[in-house]
mmCIF file with all atom_site columns, C-alpha atoms in Angstrom:
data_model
loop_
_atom_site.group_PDB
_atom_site.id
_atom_site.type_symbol
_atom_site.label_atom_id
_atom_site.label_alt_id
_atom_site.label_comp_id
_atom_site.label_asym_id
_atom_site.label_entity_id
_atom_site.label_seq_id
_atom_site.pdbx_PDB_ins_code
_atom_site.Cartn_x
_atom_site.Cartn_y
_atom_site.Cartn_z
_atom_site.occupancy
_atom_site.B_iso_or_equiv
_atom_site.pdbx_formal_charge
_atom_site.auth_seq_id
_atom_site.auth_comp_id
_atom_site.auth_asym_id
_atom_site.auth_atom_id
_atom_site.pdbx_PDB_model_num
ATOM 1   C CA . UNK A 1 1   ? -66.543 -90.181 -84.506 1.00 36.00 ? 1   UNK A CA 1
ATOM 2   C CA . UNK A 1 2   ? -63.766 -87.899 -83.058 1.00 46.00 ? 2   UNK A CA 1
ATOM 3   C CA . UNK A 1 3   ? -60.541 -88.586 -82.768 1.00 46.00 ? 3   UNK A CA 1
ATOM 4   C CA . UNK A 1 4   ? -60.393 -87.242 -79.511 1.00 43.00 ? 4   UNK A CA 1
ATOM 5   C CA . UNK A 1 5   ? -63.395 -89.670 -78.267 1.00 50.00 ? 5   UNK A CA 1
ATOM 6   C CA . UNK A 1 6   ? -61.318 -92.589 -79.429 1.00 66.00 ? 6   UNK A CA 1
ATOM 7   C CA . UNK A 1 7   ? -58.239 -91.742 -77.019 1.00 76.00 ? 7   UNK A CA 1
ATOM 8   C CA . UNK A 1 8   ? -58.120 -93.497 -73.605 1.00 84.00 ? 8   UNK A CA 1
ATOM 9   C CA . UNK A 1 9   ? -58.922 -91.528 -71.051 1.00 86.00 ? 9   UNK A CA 1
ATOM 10  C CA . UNK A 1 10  ? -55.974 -90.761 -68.427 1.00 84.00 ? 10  UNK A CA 1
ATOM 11  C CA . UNK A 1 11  ? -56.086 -92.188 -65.044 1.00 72.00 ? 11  UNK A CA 1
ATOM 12  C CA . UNK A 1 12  ? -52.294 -91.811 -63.800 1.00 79.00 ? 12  UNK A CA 1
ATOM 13  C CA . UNK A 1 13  ? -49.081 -90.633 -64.544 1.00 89.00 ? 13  UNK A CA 1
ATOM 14  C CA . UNK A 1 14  ? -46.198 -92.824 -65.925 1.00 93.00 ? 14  UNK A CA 1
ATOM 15  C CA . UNK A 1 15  ? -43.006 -92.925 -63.404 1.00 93.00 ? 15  UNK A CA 1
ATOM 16  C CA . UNK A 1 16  ? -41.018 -90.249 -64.795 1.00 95.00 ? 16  UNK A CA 1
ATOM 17  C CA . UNK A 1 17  ? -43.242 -87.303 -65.356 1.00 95.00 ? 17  UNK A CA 1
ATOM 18  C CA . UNK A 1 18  ? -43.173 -84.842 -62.317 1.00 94.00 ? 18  UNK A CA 1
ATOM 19  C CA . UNK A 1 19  ? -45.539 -85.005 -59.678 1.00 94.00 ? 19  UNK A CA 1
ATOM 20  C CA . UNK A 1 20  ? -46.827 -82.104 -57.149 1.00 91.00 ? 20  UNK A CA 1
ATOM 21  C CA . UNK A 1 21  ? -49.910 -82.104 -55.161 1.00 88.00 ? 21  UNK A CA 1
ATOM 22  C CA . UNK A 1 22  ? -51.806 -84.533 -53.570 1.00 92.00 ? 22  UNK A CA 1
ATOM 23  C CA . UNK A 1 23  ? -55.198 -86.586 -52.986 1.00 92.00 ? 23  UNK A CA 1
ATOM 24  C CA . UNK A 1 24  ? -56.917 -82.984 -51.969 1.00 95.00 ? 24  UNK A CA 1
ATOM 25  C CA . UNK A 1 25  ? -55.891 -81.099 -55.024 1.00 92.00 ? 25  UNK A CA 1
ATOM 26  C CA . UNK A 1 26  ? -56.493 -84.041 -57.760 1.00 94.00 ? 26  UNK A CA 1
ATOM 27  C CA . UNK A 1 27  ? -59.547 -84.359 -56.420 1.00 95.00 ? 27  UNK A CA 1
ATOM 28  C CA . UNK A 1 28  ? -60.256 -80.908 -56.376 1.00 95.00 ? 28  UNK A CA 1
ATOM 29  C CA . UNK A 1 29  ? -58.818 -80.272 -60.479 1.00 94.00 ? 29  UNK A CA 1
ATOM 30  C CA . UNK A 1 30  ? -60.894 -83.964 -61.289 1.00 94.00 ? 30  UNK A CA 1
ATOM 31  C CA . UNK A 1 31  ? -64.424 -82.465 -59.446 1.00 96.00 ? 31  UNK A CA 1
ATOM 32  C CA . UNK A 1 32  ? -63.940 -79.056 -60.965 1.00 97.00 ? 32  UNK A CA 1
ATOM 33  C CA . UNK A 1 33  ? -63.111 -80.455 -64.887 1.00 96.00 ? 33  UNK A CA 1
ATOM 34  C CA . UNK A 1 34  ? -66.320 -83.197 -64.168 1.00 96.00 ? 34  UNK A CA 1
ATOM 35  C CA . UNK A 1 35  ? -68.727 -80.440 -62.777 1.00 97.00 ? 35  UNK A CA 1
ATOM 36  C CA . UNK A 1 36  ? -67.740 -78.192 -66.344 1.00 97.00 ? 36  UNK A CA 1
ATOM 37  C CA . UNK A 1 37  ? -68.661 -81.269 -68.392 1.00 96.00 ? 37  UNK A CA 1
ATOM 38  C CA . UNK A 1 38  ? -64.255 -81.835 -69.041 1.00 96.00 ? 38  UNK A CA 1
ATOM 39  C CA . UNK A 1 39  ? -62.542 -85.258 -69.340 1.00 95.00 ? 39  UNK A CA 1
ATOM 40  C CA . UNK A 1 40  ? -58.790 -85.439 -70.617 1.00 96.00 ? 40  UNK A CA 1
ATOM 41  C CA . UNK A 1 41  ? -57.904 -88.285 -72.700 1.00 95.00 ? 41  UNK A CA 1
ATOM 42  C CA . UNK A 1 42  ? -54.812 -89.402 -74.714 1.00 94.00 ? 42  UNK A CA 1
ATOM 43  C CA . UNK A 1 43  ? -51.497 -90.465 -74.019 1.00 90.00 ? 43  UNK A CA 1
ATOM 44  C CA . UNK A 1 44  ? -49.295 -89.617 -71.414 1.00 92.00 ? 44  UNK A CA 1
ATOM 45  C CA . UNK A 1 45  ? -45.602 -89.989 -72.402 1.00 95.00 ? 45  UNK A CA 1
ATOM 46  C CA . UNK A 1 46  ? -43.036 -91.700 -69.567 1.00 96.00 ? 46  UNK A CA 1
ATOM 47  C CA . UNK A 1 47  ? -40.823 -88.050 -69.980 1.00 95.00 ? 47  UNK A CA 1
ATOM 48  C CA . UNK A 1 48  ? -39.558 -86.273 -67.597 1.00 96.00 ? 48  UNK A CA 1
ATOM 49  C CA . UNK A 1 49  ? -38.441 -83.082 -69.267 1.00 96.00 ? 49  UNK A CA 1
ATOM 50  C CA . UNK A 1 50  ? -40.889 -82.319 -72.181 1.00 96.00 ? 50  UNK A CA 1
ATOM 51  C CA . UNK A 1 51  ? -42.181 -79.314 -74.010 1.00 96.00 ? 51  UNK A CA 1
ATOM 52  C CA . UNK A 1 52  ? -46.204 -79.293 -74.404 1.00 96.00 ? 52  UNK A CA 1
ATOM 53  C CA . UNK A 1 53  ? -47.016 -77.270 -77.271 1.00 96.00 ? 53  UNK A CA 1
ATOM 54  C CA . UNK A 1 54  ? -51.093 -76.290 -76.164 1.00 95.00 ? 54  UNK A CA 1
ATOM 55  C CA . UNK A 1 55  ? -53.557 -74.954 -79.096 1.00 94.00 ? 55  UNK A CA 1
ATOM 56  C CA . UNK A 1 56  ? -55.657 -73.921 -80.507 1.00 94.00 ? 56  UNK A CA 1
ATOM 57  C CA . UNK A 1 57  ? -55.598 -70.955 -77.829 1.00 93.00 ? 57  UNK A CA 1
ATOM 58  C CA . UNK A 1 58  ? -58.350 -68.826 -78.516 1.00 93.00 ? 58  UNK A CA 1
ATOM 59  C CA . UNK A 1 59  ? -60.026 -68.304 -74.924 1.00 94.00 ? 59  UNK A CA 1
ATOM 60  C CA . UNK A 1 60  ? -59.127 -67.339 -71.645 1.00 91.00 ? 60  UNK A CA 1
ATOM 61  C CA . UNK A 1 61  ? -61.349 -70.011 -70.572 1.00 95.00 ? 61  UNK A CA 1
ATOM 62  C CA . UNK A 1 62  ? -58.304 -72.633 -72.003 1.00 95.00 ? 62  UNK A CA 1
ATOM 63  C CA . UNK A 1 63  ? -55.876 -71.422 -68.887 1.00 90.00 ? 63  UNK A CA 1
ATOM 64  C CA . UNK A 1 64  ? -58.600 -72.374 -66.380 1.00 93.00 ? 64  UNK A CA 1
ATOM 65  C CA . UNK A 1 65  ? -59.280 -75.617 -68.065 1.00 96.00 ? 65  UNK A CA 1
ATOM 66  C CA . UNK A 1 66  ? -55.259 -76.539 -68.145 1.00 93.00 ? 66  UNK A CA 1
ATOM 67  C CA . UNK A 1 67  ? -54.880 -75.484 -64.792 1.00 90.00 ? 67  UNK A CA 1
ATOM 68  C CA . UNK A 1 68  ? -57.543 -77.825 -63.767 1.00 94.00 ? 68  UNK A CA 1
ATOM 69  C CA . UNK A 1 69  ? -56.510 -80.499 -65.776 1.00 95.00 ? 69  UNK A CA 1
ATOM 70  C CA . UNK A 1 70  ? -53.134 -79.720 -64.472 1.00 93.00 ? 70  UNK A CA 1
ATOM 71  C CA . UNK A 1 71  ? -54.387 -80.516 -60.546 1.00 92.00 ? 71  UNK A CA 1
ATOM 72  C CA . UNK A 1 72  ? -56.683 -83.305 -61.198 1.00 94.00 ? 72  UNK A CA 1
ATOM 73  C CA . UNK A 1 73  ? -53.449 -85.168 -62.650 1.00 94.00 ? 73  UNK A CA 1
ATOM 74  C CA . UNK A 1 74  ? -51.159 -84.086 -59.867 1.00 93.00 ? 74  UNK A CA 1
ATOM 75  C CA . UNK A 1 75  ? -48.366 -83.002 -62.953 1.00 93.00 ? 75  UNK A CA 1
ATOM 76  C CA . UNK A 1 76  ? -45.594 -80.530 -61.780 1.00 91.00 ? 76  UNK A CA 1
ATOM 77  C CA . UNK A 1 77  ? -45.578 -78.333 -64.771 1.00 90.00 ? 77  UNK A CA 1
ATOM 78  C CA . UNK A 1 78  ? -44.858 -74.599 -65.751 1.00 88.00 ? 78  UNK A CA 1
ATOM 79  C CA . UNK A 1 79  ? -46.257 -72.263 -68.058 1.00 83.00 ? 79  UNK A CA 1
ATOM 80  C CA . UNK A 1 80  ? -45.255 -68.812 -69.418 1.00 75.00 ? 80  UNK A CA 1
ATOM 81  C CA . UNK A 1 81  ? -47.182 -65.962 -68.438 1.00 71.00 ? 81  UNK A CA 1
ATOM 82  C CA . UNK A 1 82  ? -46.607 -62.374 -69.543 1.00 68.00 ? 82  UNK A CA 1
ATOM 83  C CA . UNK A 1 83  ? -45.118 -60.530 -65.996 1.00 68.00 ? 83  UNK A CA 1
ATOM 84  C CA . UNK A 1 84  ? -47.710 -57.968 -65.813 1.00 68.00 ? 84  UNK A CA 1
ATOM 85  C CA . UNK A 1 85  ? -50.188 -60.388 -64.764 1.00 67.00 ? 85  UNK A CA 1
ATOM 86  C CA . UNK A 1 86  ? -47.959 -61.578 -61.672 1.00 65.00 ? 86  UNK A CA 1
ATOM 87  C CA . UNK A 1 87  ? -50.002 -58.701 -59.478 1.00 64.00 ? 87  UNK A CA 1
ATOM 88  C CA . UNK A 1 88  ? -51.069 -58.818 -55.631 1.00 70.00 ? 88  UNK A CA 1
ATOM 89  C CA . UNK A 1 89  ? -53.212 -60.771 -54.514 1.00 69.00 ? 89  UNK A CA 1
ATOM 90  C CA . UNK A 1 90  ? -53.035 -63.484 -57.339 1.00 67.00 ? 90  UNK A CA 1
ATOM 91  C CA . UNK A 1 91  ? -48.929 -63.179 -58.005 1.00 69.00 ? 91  UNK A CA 1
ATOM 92  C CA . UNK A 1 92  ? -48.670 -66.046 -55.309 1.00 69.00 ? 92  UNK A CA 1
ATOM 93  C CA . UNK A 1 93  ? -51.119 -68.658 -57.049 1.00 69.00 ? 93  UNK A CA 1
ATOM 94  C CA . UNK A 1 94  ? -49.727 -68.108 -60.176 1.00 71.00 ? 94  UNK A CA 1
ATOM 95  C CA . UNK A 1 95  ? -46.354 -69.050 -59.170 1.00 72.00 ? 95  UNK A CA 1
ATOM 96  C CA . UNK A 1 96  ? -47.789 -71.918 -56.964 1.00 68.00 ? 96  UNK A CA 1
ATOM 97  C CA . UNK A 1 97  ? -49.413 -73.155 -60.320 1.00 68.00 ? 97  UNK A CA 1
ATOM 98  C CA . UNK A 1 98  ? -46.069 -72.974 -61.936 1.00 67.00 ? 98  UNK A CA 1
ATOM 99  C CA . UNK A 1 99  ? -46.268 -69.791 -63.547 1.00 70.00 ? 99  UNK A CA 1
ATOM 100 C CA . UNK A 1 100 ? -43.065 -68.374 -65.285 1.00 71.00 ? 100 UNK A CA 1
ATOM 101 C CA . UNK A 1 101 ? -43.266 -64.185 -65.182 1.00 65.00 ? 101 UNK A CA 1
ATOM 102 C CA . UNK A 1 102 ? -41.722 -63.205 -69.076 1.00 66.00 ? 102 UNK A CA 1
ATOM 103 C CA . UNK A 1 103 ? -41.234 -59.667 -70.641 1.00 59.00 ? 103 UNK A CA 1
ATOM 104 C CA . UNK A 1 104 ? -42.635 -60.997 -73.912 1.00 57.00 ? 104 UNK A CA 1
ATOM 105 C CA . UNK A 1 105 ? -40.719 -58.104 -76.100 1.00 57.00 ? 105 UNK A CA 1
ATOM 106 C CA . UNK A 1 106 ? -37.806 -60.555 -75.293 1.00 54.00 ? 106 UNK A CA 1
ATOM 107 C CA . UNK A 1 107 ? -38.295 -63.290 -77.919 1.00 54.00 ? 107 UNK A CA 1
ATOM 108 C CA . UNK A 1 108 ? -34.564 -63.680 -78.510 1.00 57.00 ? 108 UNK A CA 1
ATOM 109 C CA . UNK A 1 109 ? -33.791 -63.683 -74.614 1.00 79.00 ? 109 UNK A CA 1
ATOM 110 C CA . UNK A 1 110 ? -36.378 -65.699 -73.793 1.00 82.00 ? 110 UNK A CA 1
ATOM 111 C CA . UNK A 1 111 ? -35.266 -68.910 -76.039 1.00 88.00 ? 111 UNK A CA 1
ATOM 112 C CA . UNK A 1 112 ? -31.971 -68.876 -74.440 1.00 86.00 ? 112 UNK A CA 1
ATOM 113 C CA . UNK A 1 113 ? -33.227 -68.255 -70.828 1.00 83.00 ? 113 UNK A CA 1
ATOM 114 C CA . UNK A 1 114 ? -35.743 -71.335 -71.185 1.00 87.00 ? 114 UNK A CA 1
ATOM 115 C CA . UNK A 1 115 ? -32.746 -73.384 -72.779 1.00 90.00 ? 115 UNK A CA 1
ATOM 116 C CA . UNK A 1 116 ? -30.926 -72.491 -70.018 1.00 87.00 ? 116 UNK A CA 1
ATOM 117 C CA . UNK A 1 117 ? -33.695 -73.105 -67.422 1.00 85.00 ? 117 UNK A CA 1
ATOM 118 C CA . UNK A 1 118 ? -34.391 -76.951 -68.348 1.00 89.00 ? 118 UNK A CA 1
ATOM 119 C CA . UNK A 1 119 ? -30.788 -78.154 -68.663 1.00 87.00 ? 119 UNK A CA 1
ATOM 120 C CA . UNK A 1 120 ? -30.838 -77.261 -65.181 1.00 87.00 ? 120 UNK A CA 1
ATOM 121 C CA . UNK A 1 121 ? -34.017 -79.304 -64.118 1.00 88.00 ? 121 UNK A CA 1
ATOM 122 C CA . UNK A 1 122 ? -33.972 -82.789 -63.693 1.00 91.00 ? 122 UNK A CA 1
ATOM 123 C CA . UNK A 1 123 ? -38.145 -83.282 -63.980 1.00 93.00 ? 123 UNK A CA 1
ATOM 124 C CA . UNK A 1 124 ? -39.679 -80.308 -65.644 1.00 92.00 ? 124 UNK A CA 1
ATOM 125 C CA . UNK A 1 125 ? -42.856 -80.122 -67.987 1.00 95.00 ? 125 UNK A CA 1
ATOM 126 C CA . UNK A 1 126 ? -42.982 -76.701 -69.661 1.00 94.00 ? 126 UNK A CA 1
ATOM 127 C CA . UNK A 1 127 ? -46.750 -75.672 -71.138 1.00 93.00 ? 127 UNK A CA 1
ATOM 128 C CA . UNK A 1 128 ? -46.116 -73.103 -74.266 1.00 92.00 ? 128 UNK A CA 1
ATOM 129 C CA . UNK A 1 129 ? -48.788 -71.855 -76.939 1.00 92.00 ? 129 UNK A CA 1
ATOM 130 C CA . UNK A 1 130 ? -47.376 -71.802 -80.440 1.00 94.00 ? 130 UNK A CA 1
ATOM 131 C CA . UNK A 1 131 ? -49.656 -69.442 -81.085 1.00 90.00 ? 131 UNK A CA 1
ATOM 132 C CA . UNK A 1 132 ? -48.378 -66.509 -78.365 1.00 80.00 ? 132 UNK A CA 1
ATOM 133 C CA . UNK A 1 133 ? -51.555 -64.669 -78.301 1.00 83.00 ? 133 UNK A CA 1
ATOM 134 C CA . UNK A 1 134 ? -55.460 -65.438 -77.958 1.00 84.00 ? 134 UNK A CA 1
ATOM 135 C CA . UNK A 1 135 ? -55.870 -63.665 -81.526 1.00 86.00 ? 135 UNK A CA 1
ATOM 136 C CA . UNK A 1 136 ? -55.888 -65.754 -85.162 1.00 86.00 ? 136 UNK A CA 1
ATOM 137 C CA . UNK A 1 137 ? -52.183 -65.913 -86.557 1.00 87.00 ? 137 UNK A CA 1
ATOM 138 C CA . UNK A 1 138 ? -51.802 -66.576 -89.600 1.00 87.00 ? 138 UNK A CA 1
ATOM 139 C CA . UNK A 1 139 ? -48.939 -68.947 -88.448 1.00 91.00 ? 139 UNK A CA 1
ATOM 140 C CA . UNK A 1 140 ? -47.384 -70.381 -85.495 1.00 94.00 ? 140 UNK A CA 1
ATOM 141 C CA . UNK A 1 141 ? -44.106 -68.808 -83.692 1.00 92.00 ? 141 UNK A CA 1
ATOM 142 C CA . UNK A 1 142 ? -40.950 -70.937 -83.708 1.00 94.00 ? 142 UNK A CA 1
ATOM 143 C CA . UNK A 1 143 ? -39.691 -70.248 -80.493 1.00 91.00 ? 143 UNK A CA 1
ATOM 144 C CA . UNK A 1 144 ? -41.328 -73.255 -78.977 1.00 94.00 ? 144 UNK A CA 1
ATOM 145 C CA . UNK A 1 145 ? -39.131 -75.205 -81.307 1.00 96.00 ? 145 UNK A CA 1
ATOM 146 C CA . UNK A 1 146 ? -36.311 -73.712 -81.066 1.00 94.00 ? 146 UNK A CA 1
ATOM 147 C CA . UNK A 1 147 ? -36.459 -74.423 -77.330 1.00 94.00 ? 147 UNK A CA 1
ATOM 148 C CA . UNK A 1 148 ? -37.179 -77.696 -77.356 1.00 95.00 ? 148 UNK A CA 1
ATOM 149 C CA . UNK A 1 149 ? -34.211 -78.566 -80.026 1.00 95.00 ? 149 UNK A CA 1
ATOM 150 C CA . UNK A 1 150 ? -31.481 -76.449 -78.381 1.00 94.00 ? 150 UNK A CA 1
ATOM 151 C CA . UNK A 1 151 ? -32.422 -78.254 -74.940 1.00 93.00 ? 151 UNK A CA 1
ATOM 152 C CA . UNK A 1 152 ? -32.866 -81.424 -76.657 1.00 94.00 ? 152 UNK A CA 1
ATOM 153 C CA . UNK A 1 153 ? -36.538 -82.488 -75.636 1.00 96.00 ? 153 UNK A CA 1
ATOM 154 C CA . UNK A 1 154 ? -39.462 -83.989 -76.821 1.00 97.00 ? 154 UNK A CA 1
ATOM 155 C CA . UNK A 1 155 ? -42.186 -81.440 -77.815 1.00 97.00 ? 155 UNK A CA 1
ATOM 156 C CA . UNK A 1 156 ? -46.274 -82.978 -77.013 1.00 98.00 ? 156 UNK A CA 1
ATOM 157 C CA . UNK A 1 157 ? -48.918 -81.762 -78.464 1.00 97.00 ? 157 UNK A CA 1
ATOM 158 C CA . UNK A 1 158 ? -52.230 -80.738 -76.336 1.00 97.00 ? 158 UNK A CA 1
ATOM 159 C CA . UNK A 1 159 ? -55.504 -79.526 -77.408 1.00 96.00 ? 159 UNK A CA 1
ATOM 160 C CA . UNK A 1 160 ? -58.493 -78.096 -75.926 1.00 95.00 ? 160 UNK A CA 1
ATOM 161 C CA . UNK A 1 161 ? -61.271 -79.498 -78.078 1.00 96.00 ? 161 UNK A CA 1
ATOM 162 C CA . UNK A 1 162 ? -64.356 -77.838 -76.920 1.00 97.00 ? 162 UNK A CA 1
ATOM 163 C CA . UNK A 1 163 ? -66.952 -79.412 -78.676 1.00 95.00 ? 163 UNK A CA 1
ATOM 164 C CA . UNK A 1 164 ? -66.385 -82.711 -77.280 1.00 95.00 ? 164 UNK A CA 1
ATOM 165 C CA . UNK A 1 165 ? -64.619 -81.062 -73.882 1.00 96.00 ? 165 UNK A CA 1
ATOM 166 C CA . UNK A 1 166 ? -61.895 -82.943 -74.291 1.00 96.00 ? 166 UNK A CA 1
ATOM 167 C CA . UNK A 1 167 ? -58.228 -81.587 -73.299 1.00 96.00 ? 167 UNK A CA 1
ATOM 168 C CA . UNK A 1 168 ? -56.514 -84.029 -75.457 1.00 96.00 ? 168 UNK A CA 1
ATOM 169 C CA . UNK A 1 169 ? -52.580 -85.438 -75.196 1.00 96.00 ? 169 UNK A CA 1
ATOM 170 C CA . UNK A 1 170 ? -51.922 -86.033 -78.350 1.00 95.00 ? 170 UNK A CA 1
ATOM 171 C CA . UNK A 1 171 ? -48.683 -87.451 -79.418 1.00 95.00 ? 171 UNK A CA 1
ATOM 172 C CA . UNK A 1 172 ? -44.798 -86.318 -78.998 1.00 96.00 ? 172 UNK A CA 1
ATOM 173 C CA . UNK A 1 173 ? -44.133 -84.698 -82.790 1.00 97.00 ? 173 UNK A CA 1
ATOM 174 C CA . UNK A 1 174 ? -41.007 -85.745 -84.907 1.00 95.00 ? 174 UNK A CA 1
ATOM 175 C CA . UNK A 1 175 ? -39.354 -82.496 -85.274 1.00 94.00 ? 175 UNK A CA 1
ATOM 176 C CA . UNK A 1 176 ? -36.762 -82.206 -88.764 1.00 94.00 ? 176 UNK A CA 1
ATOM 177 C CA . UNK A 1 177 ? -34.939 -79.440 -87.714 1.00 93.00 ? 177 UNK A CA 1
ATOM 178 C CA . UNK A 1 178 ? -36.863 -77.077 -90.010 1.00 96.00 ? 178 UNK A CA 1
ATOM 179 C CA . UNK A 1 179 ? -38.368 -74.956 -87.883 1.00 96.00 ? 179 UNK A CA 1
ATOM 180 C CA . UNK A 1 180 ? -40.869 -73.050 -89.716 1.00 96.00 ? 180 UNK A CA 1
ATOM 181 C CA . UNK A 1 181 ? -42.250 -75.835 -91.661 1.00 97.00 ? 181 UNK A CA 1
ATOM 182 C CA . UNK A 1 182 ? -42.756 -78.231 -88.178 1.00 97.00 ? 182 UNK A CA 1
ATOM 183 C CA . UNK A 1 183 ? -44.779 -74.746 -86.932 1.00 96.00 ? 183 UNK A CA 1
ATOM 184 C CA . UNK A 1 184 ? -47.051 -74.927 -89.888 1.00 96.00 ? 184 UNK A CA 1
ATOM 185 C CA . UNK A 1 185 ? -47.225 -78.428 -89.951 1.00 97.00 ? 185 UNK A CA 1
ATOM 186 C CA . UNK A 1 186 ? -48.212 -78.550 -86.455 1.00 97.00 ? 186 UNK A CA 1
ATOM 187 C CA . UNK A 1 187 ? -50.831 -75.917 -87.102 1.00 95.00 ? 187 UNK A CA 1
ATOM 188 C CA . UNK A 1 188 ? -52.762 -77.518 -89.931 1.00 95.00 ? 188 UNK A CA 1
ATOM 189 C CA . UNK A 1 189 ? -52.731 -81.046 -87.785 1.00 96.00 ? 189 UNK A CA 1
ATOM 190 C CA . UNK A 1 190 ? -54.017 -79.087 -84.642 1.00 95.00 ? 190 UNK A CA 1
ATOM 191 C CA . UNK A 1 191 ? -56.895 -77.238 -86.661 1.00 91.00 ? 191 UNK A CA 1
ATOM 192 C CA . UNK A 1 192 ? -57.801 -79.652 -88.904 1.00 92.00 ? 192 UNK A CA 1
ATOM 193 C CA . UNK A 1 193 ? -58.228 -82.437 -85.233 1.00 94.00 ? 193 UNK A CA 1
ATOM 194 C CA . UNK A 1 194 ? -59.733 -79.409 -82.855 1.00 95.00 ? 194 UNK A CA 1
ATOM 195 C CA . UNK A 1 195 ? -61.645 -77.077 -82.338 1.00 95.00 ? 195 UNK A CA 1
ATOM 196 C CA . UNK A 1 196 ? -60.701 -74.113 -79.766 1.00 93.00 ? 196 UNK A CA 1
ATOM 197 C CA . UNK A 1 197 ? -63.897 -72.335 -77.511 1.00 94.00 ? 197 UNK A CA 1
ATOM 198 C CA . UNK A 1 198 ? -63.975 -69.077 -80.336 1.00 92.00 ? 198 UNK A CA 1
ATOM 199 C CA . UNK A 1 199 ? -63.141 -70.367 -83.887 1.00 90.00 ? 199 UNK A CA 1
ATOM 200 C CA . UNK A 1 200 ? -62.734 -67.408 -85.884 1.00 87.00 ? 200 UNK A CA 1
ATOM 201 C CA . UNK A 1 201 ? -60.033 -66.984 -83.141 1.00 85.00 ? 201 UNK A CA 1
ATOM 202 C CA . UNK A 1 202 ? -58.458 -70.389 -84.519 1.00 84.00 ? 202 UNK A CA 1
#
């Protein structure tokens, strides 16, 4: 059996983890993810700044299925999304998703910025892929880490596991500090558990 079938499957949110919507747009996010066949299961960590480290991304379909999951459990969060997608007439629901515009030739910029960004939230769940692109890497970025240590947070890992259509909350990580050995650790845990939508991708 799966790991993923094992996990509890999430009904609500602990007290500290943002909240936006309401009763219309859970149920909207929890009809859409049933009528696709989705259920998300795991554990939901009483956090309210964390960093959710999301992969295997291998799909475009993984951005609908996190936005949906995102609605159906009524969590405030933001996500990083290159700028040139921010574009009339979908600019608006992007940002009312919590969509972050980025120039992603800043790497070094764009660890500080997000540093910056958090200490300045009191309640603020921030979706990153390790990853960076839809395309197999032979290993994950570091950026994601180095975020989350600078602005001391928790990092979560979150899978889309499409063979049992799970999207999966893992657990919260131990980091050591190093950051390229966490990123590869991280990466064999995540493939060797899940299974993303197009696997040579993974």
């Amino acid at each position: 059996m799966r790991d993923a079938e094992m996990l509890p499957e999430i009904a609500e949110l602990p007290k500290d983890v943002p909240r936006k919507g309401n009763r219309i747009t859970r149920f909207i996010g929890r009809y859409l993810l049933d009528l696709m066949g989705w259920k998300i299961v795991g554990h939901m960590p009483n956090q309210p700044r964390i960093l959710v480290a999301a992969a295997p991304h291998t799909s475009n379909w993984d951005f609908i299925i996190a936005m949906l999951a995102i609605l159906s459990l009524g969590i405030r969060a933001s996500y990083l999304m290159k700028k040139e997608a921010f574009f009339w007439p979908f600019a608006g629901l992007f940002k009312w998703l919590g969509g972050v515009p980025v120039a992603r030739k800043s790497a070094g910029g764009m660890v500080e910025s997000l540093v910056n960004w958090f200490k300045l939230q009191d309640k603020a769940w921030l979706l990153m892929t390790p990853e960076g692109t839809r395309r197999r890497v032979d290993r994950y970025k570091t950026g994601f880490l180095r975020v989350a240590e600078l602005a001391e947070i928790p990092v979560l890992l979150v899978s889309w596991d499409y063979p049992s259509k799970r999207v999966v909350l893992d657990k919260v990580w131990p980091l050591t500090g190093d950051h390229n050995a966490d990123a590869e650790a991280i990466r064999q845990y995540l493939r060797e558990k899940y299974t993303g939508r197009i696997t040579h991708n993974q």
